[in-house]
mmCIF file with all atom_site columns, C-alpha atoms in Angstrom:
data_model
loop_
_atom_site.group_PDB
_atom_site.id
_atom_site.type_symbol
_atom_site.label_atom_id
_atom_site.label_alt_id
_atom_site.label_comp_id
_atom_site.label_asym_id
_atom_site.label_entity_id
_atom_site.label_seq_id
_atom_site.pdbx_PDB_ins_code
_atom_site.Cartn_x
_atom_site.Cartn_y
_atom_site.Cartn_z
_atom_site.occupancy
_atom_site.B_iso_or_equiv
_atom_site.pdbx_formal_charge
_atom_site.auth_seq_id
_atom_site.auth_comp_id
_atom_site.auth_asym_id
_atom_site.auth_atom_id
_atom_site.pdbx_PDB_model_num
ATOM 1   C CA . UNK A 1 1   ? 13.641  31.958  -1.387  1.00 36.00 ? 1   UNK A CA 1
ATOM 2   C CA . UNK A 1 2   ? 14.323  28.361  -0.316  1.00 44.00 ? 2   UNK A CA 1
ATOM 3   C CA . UNK A 1 3   ? 16.615  25.748  -1.617  1.00 45.00 ? 3   UNK A CA 1
ATOM 4   C CA . UNK A 1 4   ? 17.438  22.302  -0.652  1.00 46.00 ? 4   UNK A CA 1
ATOM 5   C CA . UNK A 1 5   ? 20.087  20.021  -1.645  1.00 42.00 ? 5   UNK A CA 1
ATOM 6   C CA . UNK A 1 6   ? 19.117  16.095  -1.785  1.00 40.00 ? 6   UNK A CA 1
ATOM 7   C CA . UNK A 1 7   ? 20.584  12.869  -2.965  1.00 39.00 ? 7   UNK A CA 1
ATOM 8   C CA . UNK A 1 8   ? 18.771  10.070  -5.517  1.00 40.00 ? 8   UNK A CA 1
ATOM 9   C CA . UNK A 1 9   ? 17.434  7.311   -3.327  1.00 39.00 ? 9   UNK A CA 1
ATOM 10  C CA . UNK A 1 10  ? 18.032  3.827   -3.981  1.00 38.00 ? 10  UNK A CA 1
ATOM 11  C CA . UNK A 1 11  ? 15.191  2.168   -2.284  1.00 38.00 ? 11  UNK A CA 1
ATOM 12  C CA . UNK A 1 12  ? 14.478  -1.615  -1.780  1.00 39.00 ? 12  UNK A CA 1
ATOM 13  C CA . UNK A 1 13  ? 12.189  -1.412  1.434   1.00 41.00 ? 13  UNK A CA 1
ATOM 14  C CA . UNK A 1 14  ? 12.231  1.923   2.281   1.00 47.00 ? 14  UNK A CA 1
ATOM 15  C CA . UNK A 1 15  ? 11.340  3.069   6.040   1.00 55.00 ? 15  UNK A CA 1
ATOM 16  C CA . UNK A 1 16  ? 14.279  4.943   7.622   1.00 73.00 ? 16  UNK A CA 1
ATOM 17  C CA . UNK A 1 17  ? 15.272  8.572   8.428   1.00 81.00 ? 17  UNK A CA 1
ATOM 18  C CA . UNK A 1 18  ? 17.398  10.764  6.096   1.00 82.00 ? 18  UNK A CA 1
ATOM 19  C CA . UNK A 1 19  ? 18.619  14.292  6.116   1.00 83.00 ? 19  UNK A CA 1
ATOM 20  C CA . UNK A 1 20  ? 18.201  16.866  3.695   1.00 81.00 ? 20  UNK A CA 1
ATOM 21  C CA . UNK A 1 21  ? 20.233  19.976  3.557   1.00 78.00 ? 21  UNK A CA 1
ATOM 22  C CA . UNK A 1 22  ? 19.271  23.645  2.459   1.00 75.00 ? 22  UNK A CA 1
ATOM 23  C CA . UNK A 1 23  ? 18.104  26.884  3.431   1.00 73.00 ? 23  UNK A CA 1
ATOM 24  C CA . UNK A 1 24  ? 15.093  28.890  3.724   1.00 74.00 ? 24  UNK A CA 1
ATOM 25  C CA . UNK A 1 25  ? 13.200  25.715  5.458   1.00 77.00 ? 25  UNK A CA 1
ATOM 26  C CA . UNK A 1 26  ? 11.726  27.961  7.989   1.00 79.00 ? 26  UNK A CA 1
ATOM 27  C CA . UNK A 1 27  ? 10.004  26.006  10.711  1.00 82.00 ? 27  UNK A CA 1
ATOM 28  C CA . UNK A 1 28  ? 8.742   23.318  7.844   1.00 82.00 ? 28  UNK A CA 1
ATOM 29  C CA . UNK A 1 29  ? 5.244   23.538  8.290   1.00 79.00 ? 29  UNK A CA 1
ATOM 30  C CA . UNK A 1 30  ? 4.585   23.828  4.549   1.00 79.00 ? 30  UNK A CA 1
ATOM 31  C CA . UNK A 1 31  ? 7.502   21.686  3.218   1.00 81.00 ? 31  UNK A CA 1
ATOM 32  C CA . UNK A 1 32  ? 7.184   18.339  1.919   1.00 84.00 ? 32  UNK A CA 1
ATOM 33  C CA . UNK A 1 33  ? 9.473   15.953  0.525   1.00 85.00 ? 33  UNK A CA 1
ATOM 34  C CA . UNK A 1 34  ? 8.738   13.246  -2.068  1.00 87.00 ? 34  UNK A CA 1
ATOM 35  C CA . UNK A 1 35  ? 10.840  10.157  -2.540  1.00 85.00 ? 35  UNK A CA 1
ATOM 36  C CA . UNK A 1 36  ? 10.004  8.503   -5.689  1.00 82.00 ? 36  UNK A CA 1
ATOM 37  C CA . UNK A 1 37  ? 6.252   8.012   -6.295  1.00 82.00 ? 37  UNK A CA 1
ATOM 38  C CA . UNK A 1 38  ? 5.457   6.108   -3.497  1.00 83.00 ? 38  UNK A CA 1
ATOM 39  C CA . UNK A 1 39  ? 7.062   7.504   -0.702  1.00 85.00 ? 39  UNK A CA 1
ATOM 40  C CA . UNK A 1 40  ? 7.033   10.829  1.296   1.00 86.00 ? 40  UNK A CA 1
ATOM 41  C CA . UNK A 1 41  ? 9.493   11.902  4.025   1.00 87.00 ? 41  UNK A CA 1
ATOM 42  C CA . UNK A 1 42  ? 7.560   13.171  6.647   1.00 86.00 ? 42  UNK A CA 1
ATOM 43  C CA . UNK A 1 43  ? 9.695   16.081  8.926   1.00 88.00 ? 43  UNK A CA 1
ATOM 44  C CA . UNK A 1 44  ? 10.416  14.545  12.354  1.00 87.00 ? 44  UNK A CA 1
ATOM 45  C CA . UNK A 1 45  ? 9.399   16.357  15.699  1.00 85.00 ? 45  UNK A CA 1
ATOM 46  C CA . UNK A 1 46  ? 12.048  18.965  16.323  1.00 85.00 ? 46  UNK A CA 1
ATOM 47  C CA . UNK A 1 47  ? 13.999  17.773  12.892  1.00 84.00 ? 47  UNK A CA 1
ATOM 48  C CA . UNK A 1 48  ? 13.963  20.970  11.649  1.00 87.00 ? 48  UNK A CA 1
ATOM 49  C CA . UNK A 1 49  ? 15.904  23.822  10.990  1.00 86.00 ? 49  UNK A CA 1
ATOM 50  C CA . UNK A 1 50  ? 16.644  26.762  8.787   1.00 81.00 ? 50  UNK A CA 1
ATOM 51  C CA . UNK A 1 51  ? 19.317  24.736  6.740   1.00 81.00 ? 51  UNK A CA 1
ATOM 52  C CA . UNK A 1 52  ? 18.447  20.950  7.337   1.00 85.00 ? 52  UNK A CA 1
ATOM 53  C CA . UNK A 1 53  ? 15.647  18.661  7.534   1.00 86.00 ? 53  UNK A CA 1
ATOM 54  C CA . UNK A 1 54  ? 15.527  15.283  9.460   1.00 88.00 ? 54  UNK A CA 1
ATOM 55  C CA . UNK A 1 55  ? 12.418  13.379  8.160   1.00 87.00 ? 55  UNK A CA 1
ATOM 56  C CA . UNK A 1 56  ? 11.390  9.911   8.104   1.00 87.00 ? 56  UNK A CA 1
ATOM 57  C CA . UNK A 1 57  ? 10.326  8.062   4.770   1.00 85.00 ? 57  UNK A CA 1
ATOM 58  C CA . UNK A 1 58  ? 6.928   6.294   5.013   1.00 83.00 ? 58  UNK A CA 1
ATOM 59  C CA . UNK A 1 59  ? 5.144   4.763   2.006   1.00 81.00 ? 59  UNK A CA 1
ATOM 60  C CA . UNK A 1 60  ? 1.990   6.550   0.757   1.00 84.00 ? 60  UNK A CA 1
ATOM 61  C CA . UNK A 1 61  ? -0.627  3.968   0.272   1.00 88.00 ? 61  UNK A CA 1
ATOM 62  C CA . UNK A 1 62  ? -1.698  2.469   -3.172  1.00 93.00 ? 62  UNK A CA 1
ATOM 63  C CA . UNK A 1 63  ? -5.540  1.675   -3.468  1.00 96.00 ? 63  UNK A CA 1
ATOM 64  C CA . UNK A 1 64  ? -6.008  -2.034  -5.533  1.00 97.00 ? 64  UNK A CA 1
ATOM 65  C CA . UNK A 1 65  ? -9.373  -3.321  -5.856  1.00 98.00 ? 65  UNK A CA 1
ATOM 66  C CA . UNK A 1 66  ? -10.603 -6.809  -5.743  1.00 98.00 ? 66  UNK A CA 1
ATOM 67  C CA . UNK A 1 67  ? -14.230 -7.427  -7.753  1.00 98.00 ? 67  UNK A CA 1
ATOM 68  C CA . UNK A 1 68  ? -16.753 -10.013 -7.516  1.00 97.00 ? 68  UNK A CA 1
ATOM 69  C CA . UNK A 1 69  ? -16.766 -9.876  -11.361 1.00 97.00 ? 69  UNK A CA 1
ATOM 70  C CA . UNK A 1 70  ? -15.269 -13.494 -12.073 1.00 97.00 ? 70  UNK A CA 1
ATOM 71  C CA . UNK A 1 71  ? -17.624 -16.580 -13.559 1.00 95.00 ? 71  UNK A CA 1
ATOM 72  C CA . UNK A 1 72  ? -18.169 -19.345 -11.396 1.00 95.00 ? 72  UNK A CA 1
ATOM 73  C CA . UNK A 1 73  ? -18.243 -22.784 -13.174 1.00 94.00 ? 73  UNK A CA 1
ATOM 74  C CA . UNK A 1 74  ? -22.139 -23.675 -12.240 1.00 93.00 ? 74  UNK A CA 1
ATOM 75  C CA . UNK A 1 75  ? -23.950 -19.758 -11.107 1.00 93.00 ? 75  UNK A CA 1
ATOM 76  C CA . UNK A 1 76  ? -21.819 -17.546 -13.679 1.00 93.00 ? 76  UNK A CA 1
ATOM 77  C CA . UNK A 1 77  ? -20.520 -14.147 -13.004 1.00 95.00 ? 77  UNK A CA 1
ATOM 78  C CA . UNK A 1 78  ? -20.826 -12.695 -9.773  1.00 95.00 ? 78  UNK A CA 1
ATOM 79  C CA . UNK A 1 79  ? -19.364 -15.494 -7.679  1.00 96.00 ? 79  UNK A CA 1
ATOM 80  C CA . UNK A 1 80  ? -15.494 -15.184 -8.318  1.00 98.00 ? 80  UNK A CA 1
ATOM 81  C CA . UNK A 1 81  ? -13.206 -12.941 -7.150  1.00 98.00 ? 81  UNK A CA 1
ATOM 82  C CA . UNK A 1 82  ? -11.009 -11.078 -9.754  1.00 98.00 ? 82  UNK A CA 1
ATOM 83  C CA . UNK A 1 83  ? -8.203  -10.976 -9.474  1.00 98.00 ? 83  UNK A CA 1
ATOM 84  C CA . UNK A 1 84  ? -7.887  -14.004 -7.089  1.00 98.00 ? 84  UNK A CA 1
ATOM 85  C CA . UNK A 1 85  ? -4.690  -13.179 -6.552  1.00 98.00 ? 85  UNK A CA 1
ATOM 86  C CA . UNK A 1 86  ? -3.434  -10.040 -5.914  1.00 98.00 ? 86  UNK A CA 1
ATOM 87  C CA . UNK A 1 87  ? 0.639   -8.902  -5.247  1.00 97.00 ? 87  UNK A CA 1
ATOM 88  C CA . UNK A 1 88  ? 0.893   -5.547  -3.514  1.00 96.00 ? 88  UNK A CA 1
ATOM 89  C CA . UNK A 1 89  ? 3.421   -3.225  -1.580  1.00 91.00 ? 89  UNK A CA 1
ATOM 90  C CA . UNK A 1 90  ? 3.960   -3.444  1.825   1.00 89.00 ? 90  UNK A CA 1
ATOM 91  C CA . UNK A 1 91  ? 1.867   0.111   3.445   1.00 89.00 ? 91  UNK A CA 1
ATOM 92  C CA . UNK A 1 92  ? -1.101  -0.397  0.177   1.00 94.00 ? 92  UNK A CA 1
ATOM 93  C CA . UNK A 1 93  ? -4.312  -0.854  0.368   1.00 96.00 ? 93  UNK A CA 1
ATOM 94  C CA . UNK A 1 94  ? -6.893  -3.313  -1.255  1.00 97.00 ? 94  UNK A CA 1
ATOM 95  C CA . UNK A 1 95  ? -10.377 -2.721  -1.554  1.00 98.00 ? 95  UNK A CA 1
ATOM 96  C CA . UNK A 1 96  ? -12.916 -5.734  -1.802  1.00 98.00 ? 96  UNK A CA 1
ATOM 97  C CA . UNK A 1 97  ? -16.238 -4.548  -3.919  1.00 98.00 ? 97  UNK A CA 1
ATOM 98  C CA . UNK A 1 98  ? -18.850 -6.795  -4.662  1.00 98.00 ? 98  UNK A CA 1
ATOM 99  C CA . UNK A 1 99  ? -22.620 -6.609  -6.163  1.00 97.00 ? 99  UNK A CA 1
ATOM 100 C CA . UNK A 1 100 ? -24.604 -9.400  -6.754  1.00 95.00 ? 100 UNK A CA 1
ATOM 101 C CA . UNK A 1 101 ? -26.303 -9.941  -10.315 1.00 88.00 ? 101 UNK A CA 1
ATOM 102 C CA . UNK A 1 102 ? -29.250 -11.589 -8.602  1.00 84.00 ? 102 UNK A CA 1
ATOM 103 C CA . UNK A 1 103 ? -29.546 -10.583 -5.100  1.00 83.00 ? 103 UNK A CA 1
ATOM 104 C CA . UNK A 1 104 ? -32.107 -12.977 -3.003  1.00 86.00 ? 104 UNK A CA 1
ATOM 105 C CA . UNK A 1 105 ? -32.530 -13.894 0.302   1.00 87.00 ? 105 UNK A CA 1
ATOM 106 C CA . UNK A 1 106 ? -29.947 -16.292 1.671   1.00 88.00 ? 106 UNK A CA 1
ATOM 107 C CA . UNK A 1 107 ? -27.490 -14.588 -0.709  1.00 95.00 ? 107 UNK A CA 1
ATOM 108 C CA . UNK A 1 108 ? -24.567 -12.359 -0.159  1.00 97.00 ? 108 UNK A CA 1
ATOM 109 C CA . UNK A 1 109 ? -20.765 -11.485 0.427   1.00 97.00 ? 109 UNK A CA 1
ATOM 110 C CA . UNK A 1 110 ? -18.952 -11.437 3.838   1.00 97.00 ? 110 UNK A CA 1
ATOM 111 C CA . UNK A 1 111 ? -15.139 -11.582 3.097   1.00 98.00 ? 111 UNK A CA 1
ATOM 112 C CA . UNK A 1 112 ? -12.401 -11.988 5.721   1.00 98.00 ? 112 UNK A CA 1
ATOM 113 C CA . UNK A 1 113 ? -8.988  -13.346 6.001   1.00 98.00 ? 113 UNK A CA 1
ATOM 114 C CA . UNK A 1 114 ? -8.120  -17.065 6.462   1.00 98.00 ? 114 UNK A CA 1
ATOM 115 C CA . UNK A 1 115 ? -5.346  -18.565 7.861   1.00 97.00 ? 115 UNK A CA 1
ATOM 116 C CA . UNK A 1 116 ? -4.578  -20.892 5.129   1.00 97.00 ? 116 UNK A CA 1
ATOM 117 C CA . UNK A 1 117 ? -6.415  -21.496 1.500   1.00 96.00 ? 117 UNK A CA 1
ATOM 118 C CA . UNK A 1 118 ? -7.339  -24.906 2.466   1.00 95.00 ? 118 UNK A CA 1
ATOM 119 C CA . UNK A 1 119 ? -9.948  -23.415 4.787   1.00 96.00 ? 119 UNK A CA 1
ATOM 120 C CA . UNK A 1 120 ? -12.818 -21.085 5.016   1.00 96.00 ? 120 UNK A CA 1
ATOM 121 C CA . UNK A 1 121 ? -12.917 -20.020 8.115   1.00 97.00 ? 121 UNK A CA 1
ATOM 122 C CA . UNK A 1 122 ? -12.268 -16.679 9.827   1.00 97.00 ? 122 UNK A CA 1
ATOM 123 C CA . UNK A 1 123 ? -8.846  -16.836 11.450  1.00 97.00 ? 123 UNK A CA 1
ATOM 124 C CA . UNK A 1 124 ? -9.906  -14.441 13.995  1.00 95.00 ? 124 UNK A CA 1
ATOM 125 C CA . UNK A 1 125 ? -6.968  -12.031 13.737  1.00 93.00 ? 125 UNK A CA 1
ATOM 126 C CA . UNK A 1 126 ? -7.221  -9.907  10.459  1.00 94.00 ? 126 UNK A CA 1
ATOM 127 C CA . UNK A 1 127 ? -9.956  -8.416  8.286   1.00 97.00 ? 127 UNK A CA 1
ATOM 128 C CA . UNK A 1 128 ? -13.730 -9.229  8.331   1.00 97.00 ? 128 UNK A CA 1
ATOM 129 C CA . UNK A 1 129 ? -16.708 -7.901  7.116   1.00 97.00 ? 129 UNK A CA 1
ATOM 130 C CA . UNK A 1 130 ? -19.095 -9.695  9.335   1.00 95.00 ? 130 UNK A CA 1
ATOM 131 C CA . UNK A 1 131 ? -22.275 -9.248  7.712   1.00 94.00 ? 131 UNK A CA 1
ATOM 132 C CA . UNK A 1 132 ? -23.316 -10.990 4.416   1.00 96.00 ? 132 UNK A CA 1
ATOM 133 C CA . UNK A 1 133 ? -24.885 -8.264  1.670   1.00 96.00 ? 133 UNK A CA 1
ATOM 134 C CA . UNK A 1 134 ? -25.525 -8.399  -1.787  1.00 96.00 ? 134 UNK A CA 1
ATOM 135 C CA . UNK A 1 135 ? -23.748 -4.704  -2.062  1.00 96.00 ? 135 UNK A CA 1
ATOM 136 C CA . UNK A 1 136 ? -20.953 -3.837  -0.605  1.00 97.00 ? 136 UNK A CA 1
ATOM 137 C CA . UNK A 1 137 ? -16.955 -2.856  0.189   1.00 97.00 ? 137 UNK A CA 1
ATOM 138 C CA . UNK A 1 138 ? -14.217 -3.505  2.787   1.00 97.00 ? 138 UNK A CA 1
ATOM 139 C CA . UNK A 1 139 ? -10.881 -1.895  2.860   1.00 97.00 ? 139 UNK A CA 1
ATOM 140 C CA . UNK A 1 140 ? -7.590  -3.383  4.557   1.00 97.00 ? 140 UNK A CA 1
ATOM 141 C CA . UNK A 1 141 ? -4.029  -1.902  4.567   1.00 95.00 ? 141 UNK A CA 1
ATOM 142 C CA . UNK A 1 142 ? -1.312  -4.275  4.524   1.00 95.00 ? 142 UNK A CA 1
ATOM 143 C CA . UNK A 1 143 ? 1.535   -3.103  6.416   1.00 91.00 ? 143 UNK A CA 1
ATOM 144 C CA . UNK A 1 144 ? 4.085   -6.483  6.609   1.00 92.00 ? 144 UNK A CA 1
ATOM 145 C CA . UNK A 1 145 ? 5.339   -9.013  3.656   1.00 94.00 ? 145 UNK A CA 1
ATOM 146 C CA . UNK A 1 146 ? 3.806   -12.282 3.309   1.00 96.00 ? 146 UNK A CA 1
ATOM 147 C CA . UNK A 1 147 ? 1.088   -14.304 1.951   1.00 97.00 ? 147 UNK A CA 1
ATOM 148 C CA . UNK A 1 148 ? -2.764  -13.775 3.156   1.00 98.00 ? 148 UNK A CA 1
ATOM 149 C CA . UNK A 1 149 ? -5.327  -15.704 2.309   1.00 98.00 ? 149 UNK A CA 1
ATOM 150 C CA . UNK A 1 150 ? -8.936  -14.845 2.431   1.00 98.00 ? 150 UNK A CA 1
ATOM 151 C CA . UNK A 1 151 ? -12.573 -16.553 1.576   1.00 98.00 ? 151 UNK A CA 1
ATOM 152 C CA . UNK A 1 152 ? -16.329 -15.419 2.315   1.00 98.00 ? 152 UNK A CA 1
ATOM 153 C CA . UNK A 1 153 ? -19.175 -17.243 4.122   1.00 97.00 ? 153 UNK A CA 1
ATOM 154 C CA . UNK A 1 154 ? -21.344 -19.480 1.810   1.00 96.00 ? 154 UNK A CA 1
ATOM 155 C CA . UNK A 1 155 ? -22.149 -16.973 -0.660  1.00 97.00 ? 155 UNK A CA 1
ATOM 156 C CA . UNK A 1 156 ? -25.509 -18.819 -1.481  1.00 94.00 ? 156 UNK A CA 1
ATOM 157 C CA . UNK A 1 157 ? -27.245 -20.421 1.175   1.00 90.00 ? 157 UNK A CA 1
ATOM 158 C CA . UNK A 1 158 ? -27.037 -24.417 1.254   1.00 89.00 ? 158 UNK A CA 1
ATOM 159 C CA . UNK A 1 159 ? -25.032 -24.628 -2.008  1.00 94.00 ? 159 UNK A CA 1
ATOM 160 C CA . UNK A 1 160 ? -21.444 -24.452 -0.160  1.00 94.00 ? 160 UNK A CA 1
ATOM 161 C CA . UNK A 1 161 ? -20.274 -21.145 -2.532  1.00 96.00 ? 161 UNK A CA 1
ATOM 162 C CA . UNK A 1 162 ? -17.252 -19.697 -1.469  1.00 97.00 ? 162 UNK A CA 1
ATOM 163 C CA . UNK A 1 163 ? -15.022 -17.189 -2.955  1.00 98.00 ? 163 UNK A CA 1
ATOM 164 C CA . UNK A 1 164 ? -11.357 -17.686 -1.766  1.00 98.00 ? 164 UNK A CA 1
ATOM 165 C CA . UNK A 1 165 ? -8.604  -15.766 -2.953  1.00 98.00 ? 165 UNK A CA 1
ATOM 166 C CA . UNK A 1 166 ? -5.060  -14.419 -1.831  1.00 98.00 ? 166 UNK A CA 1
ATOM 167 C CA . UNK A 1 167 ? -2.834  -11.246 -1.242  1.00 98.00 ? 167 UNK A CA 1
ATOM 168 C CA . UNK A 1 168 ? 0.880   -11.489 -1.874  1.00 98.00 ? 168 UNK A CA 1
ATOM 169 C CA . UNK A 1 169 ? 2.760   -8.321  -0.114  1.00 96.00 ? 169 UNK A CA 1
ATOM 170 C CA . UNK A 1 170 ? 6.019   -8.305  -1.180  1.00 93.00 ? 170 UNK A CA 1
ATOM 171 C CA . UNK A 1 171 ? 8.768   -5.520  -1.766  1.00 85.00 ? 171 UNK A CA 1
ATOM 172 C CA . UNK A 1 172 ? 10.808  -4.767  -4.681  1.00 79.00 ? 172 UNK A CA 1
ATOM 173 C CA . UNK A 1 173 ? 13.368  -7.423  -5.404  1.00 75.00 ? 173 UNK A CA 1
ATOM 174 C CA . UNK A 1 174 ? 15.841  -5.538  -6.610  1.00 74.00 ? 174 UNK A CA 1
ATOM 175 C CA . UNK A 1 175 ? 16.873  -2.162  -5.505  1.00 72.00 ? 175 UNK A CA 1
ATOM 176 C CA . UNK A 1 176 ? 15.471  1.205   -7.581  1.00 71.00 ? 176 UNK A CA 1
ATOM 177 C CA . UNK A 1 177 ? 16.555  4.540   -8.066  1.00 76.00 ? 177 UNK A CA 1
ATOM 178 C CA . UNK A 1 178 ? 14.039  7.509   -7.249  1.00 76.00 ? 178 UNK A CA 1
ATOM 179 C CA . UNK A 1 179 ? 14.574  11.176  -7.053  1.00 79.00 ? 179 UNK A CA 1
ATOM 180 C CA . UNK A 1 180 ? 13.530  13.091  -3.792  1.00 80.00 ? 180 UNK A CA 1
ATOM 181 C CA . UNK A 1 181 ? 11.554  16.096  -4.768  1.00 83.00 ? 181 UNK A CA 1
ATOM 182 C CA . UNK A 1 182 ? 10.750  18.948  -2.315  1.00 83.00 ? 182 UNK A CA 1
ATOM 183 C CA . UNK A 1 183 ? 7.441   21.264  -2.396  1.00 83.00 ? 183 UNK A CA 1
ATOM 184 C CA . UNK A 1 184 ? 6.946   24.377  -0.374  1.00 77.00 ? 184 UNK A CA 1
ATOM 185 C CA . UNK A 1 185 ? 3.175   24.558  -0.623  1.00 76.00 ? 185 UNK A CA 1
ATOM 186 C CA . UNK A 1 186 ? 2.695   24.163  -4.303  1.00 79.00 ? 186 UNK A CA 1
ATOM 187 C CA . UNK A 1 187 ? 6.191   25.478  -5.687  1.00 80.00 ? 187 UNK A CA 1
ATOM 188 C CA . UNK A 1 188 ? 8.362   22.546  -6.739  1.00 78.00 ? 188 UNK A CA 1
ATOM 189 C CA . UNK A 1 189 ? 11.681  22.414  -6.317  1.00 68.00 ? 189 UNK A CA 1
ATOM 190 C CA . UNK A 1 190 ? 14.197  22.411  -9.419  1.00 63.00 ? 190 UNK A CA 1
ATOM 191 C CA . UNK A 1 191 ? 16.527  19.914  -9.572  1.00 53.00 ? 191 UNK A CA 1
ATOM 192 C CA . UNK A 1 192 ? 19.949  20.705  -10.599 1.00 49.00 ? 192 UNK A CA 1
ATOM 193 C CA . UNK A 1 193 ? 21.988  17.579  -11.421 1.00 47.00 ? 193 UNK A CA 1
ATOM 194 C CA . UNK A 1 194 ? 25.671  17.624  -9.677  1.00 43.00 ? 194 UNK A CA 1
ATOM 195 C CA . UNK A 1 195 ? 24.983  19.216  -6.256  1.00 46.00 ? 195 UNK A CA 1
ATOM 196 C CA . UNK A 1 196 ? 26.599  17.958  -3.224  1.00 44.00 ? 196 UNK A CA 1
ATOM 197 C CA . UNK A 1 197 ? 25.560  16.811  0.153   1.00 42.00 ? 197 UNK A CA 1
ATOM 198 C CA . UNK A 1 198 ? 26.328  14.862  2.988   1.00 42.00 ? 198 UNK A CA 1
ATOM 199 C CA . UNK A 1 199 ? 24.941  11.547  2.788   1.00 43.00 ? 199 UNK A CA 1
ATOM 200 C CA . UNK A 1 200 ? 21.449  10.413  4.491   1.00 42.00 ? 200 UNK A CA 1
ATOM 201 C CA . UNK A 1 201 ? 21.247  8.183   7.475   1.00 42.00 ? 201 UNK A CA 1
ATOM 202 C CA . UNK A 1 202 ? 19.068  5.288   7.580   1.00 42.00 ? 202 UNK A CA 1
ATOM 203 C CA . UNK A 1 203 ? 18.164  4.234   11.068  1.00 42.00 ? 203 UNK A CA 1
ATOM 204 C CA . UNK A 1 204 ? 15.927  2.965   13.216  1.00 42.00 ? 204 UNK A CA 1
ATOM 205 C CA . UNK A 1 205 ? 14.685  0.426   10.562  1.00 39.00 ? 205 UNK A CA 1
ATOM 206 C CA . UNK A 1 206 ? 12.803  -2.737  10.819  1.00 35.00 ? 206 UNK A CA 1
ATOM 207 C CA . UNK A 1 207 ? 12.376  -5.944  8.680   1.00 32.00 ? 207 UNK A CA 1
ATOM 208 C CA . UNK A 1 208 ? 8.410   -6.182  9.316   1.00 34.00 ? 208 UNK A CA 1
ATOM 209 C CA . UNK A 1 209 ? 7.835   -2.836  7.885   1.00 37.00 ? 209 UNK A CA 1
ATOM 210 C CA . UNK A 1 210 ? 11.022  -2.368  5.274   1.00 36.00 ? 210 UNK A CA 1
ATOM 211 C CA . UNK A 1 211 ? 14.584  -2.468  5.671   1.00 35.00 ? 211 UNK A CA 1
ATOM 212 C CA . UNK A 1 212 ? 17.351  0.374   4.895   1.00 35.00 ? 212 UNK A CA 1
ATOM 213 C CA . UNK A 1 213 ? 18.777  2.394   2.108   1.00 34.00 ? 213 UNK A CA 1
ATOM 214 C CA . UNK A 1 214 ? 21.600  3.798   0.826   1.00 32.00 ? 214 UNK A CA 1
ATOM 215 C CA . UNK A 1 215 ? 22.447  6.866   -1.191  1.00 31.00 ? 215 UNK A CA 1
ATOM 216 C CA . UNK A 1 216 ? 23.063  7.426   -4.744  1.00 32.00 ? 216 UNK A CA 1
ATOM 217 C CA . UNK A 1 217 ? 24.891  10.340  -6.728  1.00 31.00 ? 217 UNK A CA 1
ATOM 218 C CA . UNK A 1 218 ? 23.779  13.628  -5.515  1.00 31.00 ? 218 UNK A CA 1
ATOM 219 C CA . UNK A 1 219 ? 21.296  16.370  -6.832  1.00 29.00 ? 219 UNK A CA 1
ATOM 220 C CA . UNK A 1 220 ? 20.889  19.699  -5.685  1.00 28.00 ? 220 UNK A CA 1
ATOM 221 C CA . UNK A 1 221 ? 17.431  21.542  -6.074  1.00 28.00 ? 221 UNK A CA 1
ATOM 222 C CA . UNK A 1 222 ? 16.021  25.150  -5.376  1.00 28.00 ? 222 UNK A CA 1
ATOM 223 C CA . UNK A 1 223 ? 12.525  26.893  -4.904  1.00 29.00 ? 223 UNK A CA 1
ATOM 224 C CA . UNK A 1 224 ? 12.267  30.351  -5.729  1.00 30.00 ? 224 UNK A CA 1
#
C-alpha cells in the first residue's frame, strides 16, 4: 500500500519545485504525479524517500496544428495558413503541415521564423524547414512567452506568393486551480478532500520559462 498527501495547486506560469508527503513511495521509480492536465511533476534526483517526494513541475507539451487550408485571393485554397494567428502556452509544440493542391515545378512551401511581420526573410535564429516541397511538415516547440512571426519562401516561383503568420505564446492571464494526482504504475490515487500537509515550495523559477505558484487548501490521496 502507498499513500500520498498533496495539495491543490494554484498555477499561472508553473515551473517550480513542490514537496509531496506520504508513505510507501519506495525509490519512486514507478511514481508519476500529474499537476492538472497540462503539467507533470518529475521526481528530482535524490528527492525521494519513503515518506516525501521533491519534484519539479514541467509542462506537458500540447501539439497544435497550422495547415495550408486557407484561400488566397488570387490562387485559391492552399496558399494561406489556417489559422494565420495561433495562441499557445509556453512548452507547447506547433506542427505546420502542408499539401499543395496542384504540385508543379517551381512551387513548394518552406516555412521559417522571421524577425517581424513586415519581412519574409529568415531571421537566422529560429525554425526553418529550408527546402521547398509540395507536401511536408515542420514541428517546433515554443518555450518562452512572446509573439513569433513566420513566413515562407516564394511559394509559386516568380509570383511572390508568401504565407505569413504568427504564434503568440502566452501563459494564462489568471491563476487556475488544478489538482495534483498521484499514480504508481497504472494505479491512480483516490483523492480524499480535507487532508493536511505542509505547503509545497516553489523555488528555482525563472520568468522566461514560468513563474512560481502558491498552494491552496489541501487534499489527501491514497493508493492501494
